[in-house]
JSON list of C-alpha atoms in Angstrom, two decimals:
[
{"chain": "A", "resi": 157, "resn": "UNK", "atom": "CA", "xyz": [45.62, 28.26, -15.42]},
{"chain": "A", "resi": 158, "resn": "UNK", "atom": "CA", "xyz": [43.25, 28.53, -18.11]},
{"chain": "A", "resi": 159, "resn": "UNK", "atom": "CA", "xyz": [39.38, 27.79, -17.49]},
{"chain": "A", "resi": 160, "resn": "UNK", "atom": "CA", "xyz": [39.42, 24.32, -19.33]},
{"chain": "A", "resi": 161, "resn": "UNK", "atom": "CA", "xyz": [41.96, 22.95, -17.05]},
{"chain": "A", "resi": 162, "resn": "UNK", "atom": "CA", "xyz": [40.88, 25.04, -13.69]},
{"chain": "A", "resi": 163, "resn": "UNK", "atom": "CA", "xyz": [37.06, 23.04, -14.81]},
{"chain": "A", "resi": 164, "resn": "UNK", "atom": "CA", "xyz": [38.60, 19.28, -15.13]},
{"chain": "A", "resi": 165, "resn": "UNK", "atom": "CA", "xyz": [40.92, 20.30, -12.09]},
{"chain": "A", "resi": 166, "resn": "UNK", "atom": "CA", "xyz": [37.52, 20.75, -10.21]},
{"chain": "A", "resi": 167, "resn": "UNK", "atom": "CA", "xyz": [35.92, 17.83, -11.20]},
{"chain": "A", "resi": 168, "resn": "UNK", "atom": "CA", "xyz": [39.14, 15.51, -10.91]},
{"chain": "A", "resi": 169, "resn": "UNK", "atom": "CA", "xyz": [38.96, 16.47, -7.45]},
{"chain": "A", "resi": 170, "resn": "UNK", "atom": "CA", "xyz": [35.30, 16.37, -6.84]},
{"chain": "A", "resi": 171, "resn": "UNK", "atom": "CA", "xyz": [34.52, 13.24, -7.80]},
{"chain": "A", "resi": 172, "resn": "UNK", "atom": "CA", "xyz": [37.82, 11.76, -6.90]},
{"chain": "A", "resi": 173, "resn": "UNK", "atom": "CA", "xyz": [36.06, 9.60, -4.30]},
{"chain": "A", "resi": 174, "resn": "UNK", "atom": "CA", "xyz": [33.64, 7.98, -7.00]},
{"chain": "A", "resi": 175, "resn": "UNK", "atom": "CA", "xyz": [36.80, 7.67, -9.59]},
{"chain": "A", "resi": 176, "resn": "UNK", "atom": "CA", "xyz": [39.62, 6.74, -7.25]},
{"chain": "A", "resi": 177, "resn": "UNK", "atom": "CA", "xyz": [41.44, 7.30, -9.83]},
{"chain": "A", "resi": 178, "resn": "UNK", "atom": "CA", "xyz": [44.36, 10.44, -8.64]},
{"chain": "A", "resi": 179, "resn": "UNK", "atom": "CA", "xyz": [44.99, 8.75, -4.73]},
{"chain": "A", "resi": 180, "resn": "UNK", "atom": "CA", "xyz": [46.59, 11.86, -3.83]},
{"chain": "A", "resi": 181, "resn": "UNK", "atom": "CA", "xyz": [43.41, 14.17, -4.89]},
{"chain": "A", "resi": 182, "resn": "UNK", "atom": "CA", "xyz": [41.74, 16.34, -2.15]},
{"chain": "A", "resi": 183, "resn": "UNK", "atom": "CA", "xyz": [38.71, 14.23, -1.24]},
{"chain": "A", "resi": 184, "resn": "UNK", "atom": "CA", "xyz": [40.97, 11.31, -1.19]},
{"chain": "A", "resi": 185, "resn": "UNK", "atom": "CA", "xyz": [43.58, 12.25, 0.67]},
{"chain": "A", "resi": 186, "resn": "UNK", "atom": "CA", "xyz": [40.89, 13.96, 3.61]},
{"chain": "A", "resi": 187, "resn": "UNK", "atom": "CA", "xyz": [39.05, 10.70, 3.47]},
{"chain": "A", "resi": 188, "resn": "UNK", "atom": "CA", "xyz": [42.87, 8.80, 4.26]},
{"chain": "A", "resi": 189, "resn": "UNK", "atom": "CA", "xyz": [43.43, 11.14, 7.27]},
{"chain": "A", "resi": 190, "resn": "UNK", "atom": "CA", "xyz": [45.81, 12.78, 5.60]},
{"chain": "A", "resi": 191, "resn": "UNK", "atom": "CA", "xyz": [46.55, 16.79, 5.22]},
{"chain": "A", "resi": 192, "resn": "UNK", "atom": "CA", "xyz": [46.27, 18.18, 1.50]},
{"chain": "A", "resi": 193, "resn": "UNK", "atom": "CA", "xyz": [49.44, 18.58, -0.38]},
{"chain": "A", "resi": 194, "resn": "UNK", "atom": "CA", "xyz": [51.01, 21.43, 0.10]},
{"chain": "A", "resi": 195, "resn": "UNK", "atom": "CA", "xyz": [49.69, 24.11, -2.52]},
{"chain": "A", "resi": 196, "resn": "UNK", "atom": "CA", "xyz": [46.71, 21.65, -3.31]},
{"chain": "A", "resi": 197, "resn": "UNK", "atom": "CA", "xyz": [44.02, 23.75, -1.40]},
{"chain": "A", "resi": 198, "resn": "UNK", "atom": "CA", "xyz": [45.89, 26.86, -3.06]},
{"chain": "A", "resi": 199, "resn": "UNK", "atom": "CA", "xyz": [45.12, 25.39, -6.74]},
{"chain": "A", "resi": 200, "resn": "UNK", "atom": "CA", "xyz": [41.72, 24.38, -5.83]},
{"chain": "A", "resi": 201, "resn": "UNK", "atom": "CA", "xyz": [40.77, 27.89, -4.43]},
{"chain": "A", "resi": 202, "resn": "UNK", "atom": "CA", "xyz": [42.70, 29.50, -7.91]},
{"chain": "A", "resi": 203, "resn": "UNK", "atom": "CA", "xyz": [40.45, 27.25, -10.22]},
{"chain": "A", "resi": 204, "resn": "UNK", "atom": "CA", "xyz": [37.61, 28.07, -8.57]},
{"chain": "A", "resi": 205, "resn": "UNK", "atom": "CA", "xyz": [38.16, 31.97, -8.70]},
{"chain": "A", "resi": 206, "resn": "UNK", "atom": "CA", "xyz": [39.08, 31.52, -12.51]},
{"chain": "A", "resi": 207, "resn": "UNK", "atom": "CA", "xyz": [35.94, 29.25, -13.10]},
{"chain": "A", "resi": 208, "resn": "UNK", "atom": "CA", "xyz": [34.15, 32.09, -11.10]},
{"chain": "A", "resi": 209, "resn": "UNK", "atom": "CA", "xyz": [35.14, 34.65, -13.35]},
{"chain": "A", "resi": 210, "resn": "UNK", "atom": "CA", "xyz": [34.47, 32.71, -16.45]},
{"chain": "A", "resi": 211, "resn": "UNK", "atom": "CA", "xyz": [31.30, 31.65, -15.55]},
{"chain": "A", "resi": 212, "resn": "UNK", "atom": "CA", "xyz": [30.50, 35.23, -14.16]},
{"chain": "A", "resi": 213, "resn": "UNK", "atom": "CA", "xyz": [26.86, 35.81, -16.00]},
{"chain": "A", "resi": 214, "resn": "UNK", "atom": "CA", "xyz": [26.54, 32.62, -17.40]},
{"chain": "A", "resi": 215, "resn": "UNK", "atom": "CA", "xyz": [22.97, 31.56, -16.93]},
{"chain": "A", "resi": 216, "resn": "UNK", "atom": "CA", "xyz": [23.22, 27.64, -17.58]},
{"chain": "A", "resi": 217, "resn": "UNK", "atom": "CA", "xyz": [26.02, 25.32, -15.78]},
{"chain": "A", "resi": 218, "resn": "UNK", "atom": "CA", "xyz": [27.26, 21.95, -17.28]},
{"chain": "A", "resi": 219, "resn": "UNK", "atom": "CA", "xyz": [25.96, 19.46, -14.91]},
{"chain": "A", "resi": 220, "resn": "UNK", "atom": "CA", "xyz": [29.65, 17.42, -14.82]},
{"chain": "A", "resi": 221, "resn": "UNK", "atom": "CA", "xyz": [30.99, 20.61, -13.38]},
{"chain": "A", "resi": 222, "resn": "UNK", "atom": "CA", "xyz": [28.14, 21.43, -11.09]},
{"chain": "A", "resi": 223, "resn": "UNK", "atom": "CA", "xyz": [28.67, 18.24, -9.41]},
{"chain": "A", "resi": 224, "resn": "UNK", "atom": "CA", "xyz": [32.24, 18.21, -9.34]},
{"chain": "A", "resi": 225, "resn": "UNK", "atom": "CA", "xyz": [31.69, 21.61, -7.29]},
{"chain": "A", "resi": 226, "resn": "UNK", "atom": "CA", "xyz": [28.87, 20.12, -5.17]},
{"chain": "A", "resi": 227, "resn": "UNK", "atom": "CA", "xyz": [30.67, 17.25, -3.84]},
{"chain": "A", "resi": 228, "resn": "UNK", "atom": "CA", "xyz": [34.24, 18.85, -3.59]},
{"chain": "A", "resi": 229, "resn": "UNK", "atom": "CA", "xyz": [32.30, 21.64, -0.98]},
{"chain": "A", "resi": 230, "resn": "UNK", "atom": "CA", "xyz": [30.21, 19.22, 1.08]},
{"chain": "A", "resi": 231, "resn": "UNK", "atom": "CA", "xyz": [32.72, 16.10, 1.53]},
{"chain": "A", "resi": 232, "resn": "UNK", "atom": "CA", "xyz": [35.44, 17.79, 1.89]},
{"chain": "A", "resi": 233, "resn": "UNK", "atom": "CA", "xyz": [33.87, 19.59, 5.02]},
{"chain": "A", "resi": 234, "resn": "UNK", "atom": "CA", "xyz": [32.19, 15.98, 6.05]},
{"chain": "A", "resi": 235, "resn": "UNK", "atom": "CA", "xyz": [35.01, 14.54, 5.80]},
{"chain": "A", "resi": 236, "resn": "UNK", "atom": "CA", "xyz": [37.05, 17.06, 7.80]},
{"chain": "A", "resi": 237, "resn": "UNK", "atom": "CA", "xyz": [34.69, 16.51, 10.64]},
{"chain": "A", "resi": 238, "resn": "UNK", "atom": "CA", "xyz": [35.06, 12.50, 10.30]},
{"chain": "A", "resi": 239, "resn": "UNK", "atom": "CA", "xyz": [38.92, 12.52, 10.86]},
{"chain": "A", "resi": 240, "resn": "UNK", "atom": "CA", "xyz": [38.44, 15.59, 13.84]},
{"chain": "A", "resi": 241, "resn": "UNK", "atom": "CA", "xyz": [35.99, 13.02, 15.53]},
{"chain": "A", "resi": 242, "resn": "UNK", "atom": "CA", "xyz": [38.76, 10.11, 15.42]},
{"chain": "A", "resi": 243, "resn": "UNK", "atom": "CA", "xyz": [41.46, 11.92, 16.27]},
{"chain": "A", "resi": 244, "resn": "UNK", "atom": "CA", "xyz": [43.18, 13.70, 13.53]},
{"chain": "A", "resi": 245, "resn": "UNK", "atom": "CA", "xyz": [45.22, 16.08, 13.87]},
{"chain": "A", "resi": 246, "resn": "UNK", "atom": "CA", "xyz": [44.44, 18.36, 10.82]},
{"chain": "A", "resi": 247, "resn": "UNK", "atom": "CA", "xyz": [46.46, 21.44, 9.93]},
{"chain": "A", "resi": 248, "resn": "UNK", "atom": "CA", "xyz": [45.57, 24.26, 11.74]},
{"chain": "A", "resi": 249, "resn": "UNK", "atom": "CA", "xyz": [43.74, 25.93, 8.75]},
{"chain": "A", "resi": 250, "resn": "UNK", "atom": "CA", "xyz": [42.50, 23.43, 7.38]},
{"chain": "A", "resi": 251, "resn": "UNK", "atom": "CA", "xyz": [38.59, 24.36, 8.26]},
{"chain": "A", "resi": 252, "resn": "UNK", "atom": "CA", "xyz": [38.81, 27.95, 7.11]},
{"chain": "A", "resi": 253, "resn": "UNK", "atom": "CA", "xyz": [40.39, 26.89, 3.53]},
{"chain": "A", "resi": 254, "resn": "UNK", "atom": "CA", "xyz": [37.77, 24.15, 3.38]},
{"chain": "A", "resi": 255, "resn": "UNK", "atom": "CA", "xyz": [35.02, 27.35, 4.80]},
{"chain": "A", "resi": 256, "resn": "UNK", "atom": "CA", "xyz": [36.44, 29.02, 1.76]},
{"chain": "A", "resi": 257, "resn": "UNK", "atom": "CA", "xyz": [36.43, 26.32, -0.70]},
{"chain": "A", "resi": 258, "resn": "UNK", "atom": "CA", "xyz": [32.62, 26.47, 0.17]},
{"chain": "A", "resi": 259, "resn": "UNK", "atom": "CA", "xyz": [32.45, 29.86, -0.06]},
{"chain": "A", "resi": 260, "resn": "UNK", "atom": "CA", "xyz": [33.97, 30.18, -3.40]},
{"chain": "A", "resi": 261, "resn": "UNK", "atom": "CA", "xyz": [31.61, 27.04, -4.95]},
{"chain": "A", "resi": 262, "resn": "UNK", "atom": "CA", "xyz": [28.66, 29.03, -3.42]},
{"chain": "A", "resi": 263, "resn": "UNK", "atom": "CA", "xyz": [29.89, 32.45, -5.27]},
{"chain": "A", "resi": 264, "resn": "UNK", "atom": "CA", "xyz": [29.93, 30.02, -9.07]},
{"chain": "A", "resi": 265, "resn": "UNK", "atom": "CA", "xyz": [26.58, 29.47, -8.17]},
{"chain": "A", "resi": 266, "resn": "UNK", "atom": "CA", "xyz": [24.74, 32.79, -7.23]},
{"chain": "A", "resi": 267, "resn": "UNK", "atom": "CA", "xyz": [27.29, 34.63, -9.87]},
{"chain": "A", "resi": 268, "resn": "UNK", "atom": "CA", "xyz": [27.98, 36.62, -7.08]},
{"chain": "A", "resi": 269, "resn": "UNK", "atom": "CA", "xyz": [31.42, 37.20, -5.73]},
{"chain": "A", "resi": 270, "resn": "UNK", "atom": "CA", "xyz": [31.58, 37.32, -1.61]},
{"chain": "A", "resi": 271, "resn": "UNK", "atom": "CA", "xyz": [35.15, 37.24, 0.12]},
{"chain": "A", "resi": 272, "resn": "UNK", "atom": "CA", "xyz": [34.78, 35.09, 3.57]},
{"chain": "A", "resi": 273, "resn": "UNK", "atom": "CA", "xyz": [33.86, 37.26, 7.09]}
]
């Protein structure tokens, strides 16, 4: 994966709640109740340690990507603890890769590279 696709693969699934427009993205398919396809959290955590690396030293960040980032870290862990509260029965890793997800958006930001503890 090259960085121009790992960068629109962040923001497709970022703002996939505002677009609706890929039903079986991320944020979507969190928001249905529904476990991530499997390899999906894989890709995401892939294009964010290429976008990571790319971006290593960069002091600016386009504003369509930092959002992308933004909401793909915070709904997808709001989300998470919507469907726990009514009863769904998420995968059993599900939190940590979201904890990473998190993690790895935080790293793009501070241009600092920090495994999880």
């Amino acid at each position: 994966m090259d960085y121009e696709t790992a960068r629109q693969f962040l923001i497709d699934q970022g703002t996939a709640l505002e677009t609706k427009i890929n039903p079986d993205a991320f944020l979507m398919r969190l928001d249905q109740g529904k476990p991530p396809i499997p390899g999906q959290v894989t890709n995401i955590l892939l294009a964010l340690k290429i976008s990571f690396e790319t971006l290593q030293g960069d002091p600016l960040l386009d504003r369509e990507l930092v959002a992308g980032l933004y909401l793909l870290a915070m709904e997808s862990l709001k989300l998470f603890e919507v469907g726990r509260r009514k009863g769904v029965m998420w995968p059993p890793l599900l939190k940590e890769d979201i904890e990473r997800i998190s993690i790895a958006v935080k790293n793009i930001f501070s241009g600092v590279w920090s495994e999880p503890k």
